[in-house]
Coordinates of C-alpha atoms and ligand atoms in Angstrom, one line a residue:
X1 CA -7.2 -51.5 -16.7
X2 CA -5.9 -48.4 -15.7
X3 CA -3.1 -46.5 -16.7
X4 CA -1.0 -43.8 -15.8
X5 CA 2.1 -41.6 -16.4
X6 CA 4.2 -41.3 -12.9
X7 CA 7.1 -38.9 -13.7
X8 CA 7.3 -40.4 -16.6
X9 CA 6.8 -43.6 -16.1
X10 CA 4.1 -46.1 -17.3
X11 CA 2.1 -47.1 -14.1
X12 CA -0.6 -50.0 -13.8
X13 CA -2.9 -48.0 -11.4
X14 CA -4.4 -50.4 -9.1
X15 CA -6.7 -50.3 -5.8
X16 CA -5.8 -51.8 -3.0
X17 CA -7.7 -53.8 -0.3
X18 CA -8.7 -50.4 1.9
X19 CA -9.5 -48.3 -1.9
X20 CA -6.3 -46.8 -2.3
X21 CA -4.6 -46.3 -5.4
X22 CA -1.3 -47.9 -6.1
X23 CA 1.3 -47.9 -8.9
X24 CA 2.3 -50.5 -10.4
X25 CA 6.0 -49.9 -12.5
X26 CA 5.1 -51.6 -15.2
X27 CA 8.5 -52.1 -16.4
X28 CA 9.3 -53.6 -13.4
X29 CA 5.8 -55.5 -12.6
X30 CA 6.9 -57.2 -16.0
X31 CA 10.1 -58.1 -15.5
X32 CA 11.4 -55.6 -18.2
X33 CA 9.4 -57.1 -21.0
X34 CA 7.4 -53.9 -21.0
X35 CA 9.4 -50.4 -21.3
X36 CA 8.9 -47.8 -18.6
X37 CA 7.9 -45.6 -21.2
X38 CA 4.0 -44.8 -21.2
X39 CA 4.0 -45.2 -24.9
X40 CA 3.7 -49.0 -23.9
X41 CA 0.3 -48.9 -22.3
X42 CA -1.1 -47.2 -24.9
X43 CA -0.5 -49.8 -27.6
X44 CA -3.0 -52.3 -27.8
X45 CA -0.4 -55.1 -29.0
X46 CA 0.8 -54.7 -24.9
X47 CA -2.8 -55.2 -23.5
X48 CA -2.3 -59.1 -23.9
X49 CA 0.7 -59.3 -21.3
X50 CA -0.5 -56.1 -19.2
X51 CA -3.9 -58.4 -18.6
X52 CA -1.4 -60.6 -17.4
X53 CA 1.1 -58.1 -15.2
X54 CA -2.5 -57.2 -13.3
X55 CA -4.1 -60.6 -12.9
X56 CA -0.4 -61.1 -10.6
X57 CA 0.1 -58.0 -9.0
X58 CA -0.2 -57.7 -5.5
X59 CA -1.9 -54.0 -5.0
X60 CA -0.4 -53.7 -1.4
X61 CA 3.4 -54.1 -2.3
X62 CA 3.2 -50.9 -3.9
X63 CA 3.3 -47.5 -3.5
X64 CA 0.3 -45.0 -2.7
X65 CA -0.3 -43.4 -5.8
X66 CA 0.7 -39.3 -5.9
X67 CA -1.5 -37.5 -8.2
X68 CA 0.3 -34.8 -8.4
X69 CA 3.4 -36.6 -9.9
X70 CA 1.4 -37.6 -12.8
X71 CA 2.0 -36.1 -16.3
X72 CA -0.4 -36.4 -19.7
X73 CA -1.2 -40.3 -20.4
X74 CA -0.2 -39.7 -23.7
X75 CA 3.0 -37.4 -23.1
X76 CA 3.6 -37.3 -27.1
X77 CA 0.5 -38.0 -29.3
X78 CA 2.0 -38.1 -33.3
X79 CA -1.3 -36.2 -33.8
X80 CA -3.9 -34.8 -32.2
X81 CA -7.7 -33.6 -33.6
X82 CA -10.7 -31.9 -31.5
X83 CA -14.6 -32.4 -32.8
X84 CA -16.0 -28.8 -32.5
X85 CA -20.1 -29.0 -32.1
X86 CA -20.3 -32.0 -31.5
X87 CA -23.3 -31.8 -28.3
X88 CA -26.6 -30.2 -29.3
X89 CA -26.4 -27.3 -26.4
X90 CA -23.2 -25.9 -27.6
X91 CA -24.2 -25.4 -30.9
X92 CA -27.4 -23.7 -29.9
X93 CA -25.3 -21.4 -27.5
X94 CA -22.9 -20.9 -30.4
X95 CA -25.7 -19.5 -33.0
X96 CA -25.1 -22.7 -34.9
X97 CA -26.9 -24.7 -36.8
X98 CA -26.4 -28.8 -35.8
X99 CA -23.4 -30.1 -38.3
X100 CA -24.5 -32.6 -40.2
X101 CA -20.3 -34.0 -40.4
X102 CA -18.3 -33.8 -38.0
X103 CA -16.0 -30.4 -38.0
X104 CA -12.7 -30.9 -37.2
X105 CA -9.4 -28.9 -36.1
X106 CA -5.8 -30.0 -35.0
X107 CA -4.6 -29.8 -31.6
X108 CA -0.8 -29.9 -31.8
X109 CA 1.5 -32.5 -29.5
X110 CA 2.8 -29.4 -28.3
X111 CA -0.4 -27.9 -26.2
X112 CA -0.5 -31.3 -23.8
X113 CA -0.4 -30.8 -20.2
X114 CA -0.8 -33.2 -17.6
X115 CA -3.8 -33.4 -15.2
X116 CA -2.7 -31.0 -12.6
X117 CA -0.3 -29.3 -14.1
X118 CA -0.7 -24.8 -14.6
X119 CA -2.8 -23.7 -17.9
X120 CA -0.3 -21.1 -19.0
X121 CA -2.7 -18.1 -20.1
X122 CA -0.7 -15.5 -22.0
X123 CA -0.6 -12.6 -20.6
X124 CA -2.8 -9.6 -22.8
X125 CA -5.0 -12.1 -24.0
X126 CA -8.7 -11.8 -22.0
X127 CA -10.9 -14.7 -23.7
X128 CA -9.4 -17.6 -22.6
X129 CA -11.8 -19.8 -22.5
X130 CA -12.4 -24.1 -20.8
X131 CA -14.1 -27.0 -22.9
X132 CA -14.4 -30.0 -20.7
X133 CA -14.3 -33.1 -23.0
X134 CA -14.0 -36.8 -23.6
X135 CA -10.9 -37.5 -25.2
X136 CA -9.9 -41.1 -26.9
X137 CA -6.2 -42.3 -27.8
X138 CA -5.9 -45.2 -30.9
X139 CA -4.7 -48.1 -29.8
X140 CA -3.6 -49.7 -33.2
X141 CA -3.5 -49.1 -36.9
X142 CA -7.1 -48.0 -37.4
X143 CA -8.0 -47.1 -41.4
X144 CA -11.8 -47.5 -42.8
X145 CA -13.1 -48.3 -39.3
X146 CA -16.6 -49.8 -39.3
X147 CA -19.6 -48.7 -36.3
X148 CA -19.1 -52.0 -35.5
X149 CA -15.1 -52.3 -34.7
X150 CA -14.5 -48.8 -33.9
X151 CA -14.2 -49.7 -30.4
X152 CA -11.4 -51.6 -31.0
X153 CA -9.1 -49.7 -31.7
X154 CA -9.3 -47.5 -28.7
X155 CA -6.7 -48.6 -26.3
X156 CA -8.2 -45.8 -23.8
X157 CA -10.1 -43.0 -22.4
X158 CA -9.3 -39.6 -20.9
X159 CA -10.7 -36.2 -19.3
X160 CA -9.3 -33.3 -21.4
X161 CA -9.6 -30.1 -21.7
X162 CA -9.8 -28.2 -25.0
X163 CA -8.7 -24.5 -23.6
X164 CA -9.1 -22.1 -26.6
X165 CA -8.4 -18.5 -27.1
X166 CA -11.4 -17.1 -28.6
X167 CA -10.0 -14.0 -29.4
X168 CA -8.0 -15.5 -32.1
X169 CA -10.1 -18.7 -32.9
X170 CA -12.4 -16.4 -34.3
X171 CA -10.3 -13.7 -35.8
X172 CA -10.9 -12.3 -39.4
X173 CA -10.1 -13.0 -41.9
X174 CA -9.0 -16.3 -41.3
X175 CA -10.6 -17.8 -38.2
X176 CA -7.5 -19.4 -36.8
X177 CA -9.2 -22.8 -35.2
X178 CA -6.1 -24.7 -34.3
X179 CA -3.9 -22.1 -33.5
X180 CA -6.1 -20.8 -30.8
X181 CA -6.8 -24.3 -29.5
X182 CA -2.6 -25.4 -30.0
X183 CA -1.2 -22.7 -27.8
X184 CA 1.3 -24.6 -25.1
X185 CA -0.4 -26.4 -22.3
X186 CA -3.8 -26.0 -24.0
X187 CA -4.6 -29.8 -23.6
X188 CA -4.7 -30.8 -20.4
X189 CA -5.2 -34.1 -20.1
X190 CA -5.9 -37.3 -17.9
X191 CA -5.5 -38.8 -14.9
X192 CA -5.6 -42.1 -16.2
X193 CA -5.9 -43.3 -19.6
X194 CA -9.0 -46.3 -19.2
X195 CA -9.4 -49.2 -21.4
X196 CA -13.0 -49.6 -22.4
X197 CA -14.0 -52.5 -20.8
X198 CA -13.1 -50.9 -17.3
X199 CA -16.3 -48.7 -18.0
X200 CA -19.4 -49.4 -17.2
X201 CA -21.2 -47.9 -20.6
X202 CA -18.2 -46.5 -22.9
X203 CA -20.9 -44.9 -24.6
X204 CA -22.6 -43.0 -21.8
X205 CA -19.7 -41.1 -20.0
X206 CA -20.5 -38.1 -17.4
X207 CA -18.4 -35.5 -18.2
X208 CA -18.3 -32.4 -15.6
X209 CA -16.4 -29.0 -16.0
X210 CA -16.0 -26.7 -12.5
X211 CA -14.6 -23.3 -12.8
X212 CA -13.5 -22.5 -9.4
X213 CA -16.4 -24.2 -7.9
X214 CA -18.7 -23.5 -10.0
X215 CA -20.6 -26.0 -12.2
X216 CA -20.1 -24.9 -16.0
X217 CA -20.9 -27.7 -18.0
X218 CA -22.2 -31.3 -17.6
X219 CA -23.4 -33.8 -20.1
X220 CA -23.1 -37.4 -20.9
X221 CA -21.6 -38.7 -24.1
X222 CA -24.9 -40.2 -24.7
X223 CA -25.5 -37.0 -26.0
X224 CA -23.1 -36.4 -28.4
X225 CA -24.2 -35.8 -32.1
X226 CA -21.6 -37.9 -33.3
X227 CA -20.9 -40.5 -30.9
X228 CA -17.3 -42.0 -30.5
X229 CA -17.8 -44.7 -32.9
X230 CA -19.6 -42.3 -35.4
X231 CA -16.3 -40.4 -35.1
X232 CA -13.8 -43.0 -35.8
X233 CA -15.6 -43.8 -38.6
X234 CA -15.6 -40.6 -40.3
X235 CA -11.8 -39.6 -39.3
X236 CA -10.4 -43.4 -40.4
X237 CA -12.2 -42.9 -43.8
X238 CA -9.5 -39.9 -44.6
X239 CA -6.5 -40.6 -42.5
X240 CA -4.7 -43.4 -40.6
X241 CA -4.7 -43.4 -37.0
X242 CA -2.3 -45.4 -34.9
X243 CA -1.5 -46.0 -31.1
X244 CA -1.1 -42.5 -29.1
X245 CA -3.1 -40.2 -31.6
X246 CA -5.9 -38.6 -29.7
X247 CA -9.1 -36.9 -30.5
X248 CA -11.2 -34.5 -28.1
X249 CA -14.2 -35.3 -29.0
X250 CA -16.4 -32.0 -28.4
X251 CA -17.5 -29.9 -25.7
X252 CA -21.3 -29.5 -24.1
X253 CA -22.7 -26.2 -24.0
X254 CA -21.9 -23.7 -20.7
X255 CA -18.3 -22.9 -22.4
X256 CA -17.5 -19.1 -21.0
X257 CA -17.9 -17.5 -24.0
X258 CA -21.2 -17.8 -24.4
X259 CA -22.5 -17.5 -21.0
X260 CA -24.3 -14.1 -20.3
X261 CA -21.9 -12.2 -18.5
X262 CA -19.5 -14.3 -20.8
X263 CA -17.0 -16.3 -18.0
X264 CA -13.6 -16.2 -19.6
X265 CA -10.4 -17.6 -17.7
X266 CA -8.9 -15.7 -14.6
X267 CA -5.6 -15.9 -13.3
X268 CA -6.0 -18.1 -10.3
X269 CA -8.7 -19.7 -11.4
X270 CA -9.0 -23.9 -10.9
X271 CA -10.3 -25.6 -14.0
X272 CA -11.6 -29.4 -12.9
X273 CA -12.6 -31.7 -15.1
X274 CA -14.7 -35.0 -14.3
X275 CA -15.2 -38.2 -16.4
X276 CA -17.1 -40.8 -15.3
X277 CA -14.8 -44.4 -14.7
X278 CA -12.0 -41.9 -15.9
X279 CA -11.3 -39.3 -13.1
X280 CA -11.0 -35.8 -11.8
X281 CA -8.2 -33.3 -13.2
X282 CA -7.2 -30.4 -11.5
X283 CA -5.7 -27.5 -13.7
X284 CA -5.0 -23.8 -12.3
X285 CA -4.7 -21.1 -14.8
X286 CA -1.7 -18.5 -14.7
X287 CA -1.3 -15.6 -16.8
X288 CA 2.0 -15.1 -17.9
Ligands
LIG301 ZN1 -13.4 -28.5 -28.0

């Protein structure tokens, strides 16, 4: 399944006979059993009856889907965490040596943005910089996850986009990791949130970034040194995760800052941000 937030609404996103996307109000599609709220689609105690809402919906008696009346999947995640060096290529261009854990940081509710909506740069502030990633919202009460089950607990799948300040992410004394990666719309996210069985290898996603046309980054998450289950695994060991809570799980390498010229964000300039089975968002940057 596929699901989306329309204005703030939780929409089934389905494709009609001639491959046009339609949304389906789930509230309504369901009778009112299921909220409107697109906290409901992202609790996997709802998949049960929204397996059902689908099998009956008839894609043509609703309306063409506008993609640019949809906000962040998951408006309001009670937490959020981002995997830094976590593909081989950006830790080479980084200077790093491969982590042998995972290395994590907080991205605060606060930085979400929806998939077309305006990266607000602050003005003054010139290394501004993109991190196409994978990003995966918890489905249920997840604690000690195994390899095995990790999976399960995903309710869905997302493009993101880590935007980071690098000016202040690596500022002495203190390198200030989540505050340069927590600014307001920071998190762009979306369009659709994707169960995992919609995909046709949840562990082999292409992920794309485009700056303004150009190609910047492109890996699969085949690639990834700690691979999505790896990752719930490790996080679940410390802290309990539960539906909504997201995690970007790490950018490939072609990220601006370490390009040569580095490639830092312009005003004007059109961030898009593929996953494979996922989507395309579309995020302009404005300095302000
Ligand atoms: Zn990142």
């Amino acid at each position: 399944m596929r699901f989306a937030n329309l204005q703030g609404r939780a929409v089934l996103v389905v494709t009609d006979a001639d491959g046009v996307d339609r949304a389906v109000d789930i509230e309504r599609a369901s009778d009112g059993r299921l909220s409107s709220h697109p906290s409901v689609y992202v609790d996997l105690a709802n998949h049960p009856l929204l397996e059902d809402v689908a099998a009956g919906v008839s894609a043509g008696a609703w309306p063409v889907l506008d993609p640019a009346l949809l906000g962040a999947p998951v408006p309001n995640p009670p937490k959020g965490l981002g995997v830094g060096l976590n593909y081989r290529t950006h830790a080479i261009e980084s200077g790093r040596e491969l982590p042998t854990e995972p290395h994590l940081f907080g991205k605060t509710n606060n930085c979400v943005a929806g998939p077309f909506d305006d990266v607000i740069a602050p003005a003054g502030r010139d290394e501004i910089d993109y991190e196409a990633e994978v990003v995966i919202a918890f489905g249920r009460t997840c604690k000690g996850a195994t390899e095995a089950d990790a999976w399960s607990y995903i309710a869905g799948v997302t493009a993101g986009q880590d935007i980071s300040d690098r000016g202040e992410q690596f500022r002495l004394p203190i390198k200030q990791f989540t505050i340069a990666k927590s600014y307001d719309t920071f998190g762009p996210t979306g369009p659709f949130l994707v169960t995992p069985d919609e995909l046709a290898d949840k562990d082999a996603l292409e992920l794309t970034g485009v700056v303004s046309g150009e190609v910047m980054q492109q890996a699969n998450t085949s690639d990834l040194i700690f691979s999505i289950p790896a990752l719930v695994v490790w996080l679940t060991q410390f802290m309990t995760f539960g539906p909504g809570d997201l995690v970007w799980t790490g950018t490939p390498g072609g990220v601006g800052e370490a390009r040569i010229p580095q490639r830092f964000l312009l005003d004007g300039d059109v961030i898009e941000t593929t996953v494979s089975g996922v989507g395309t968002m579309r995020n302009r940057v404005v300095v302000r």
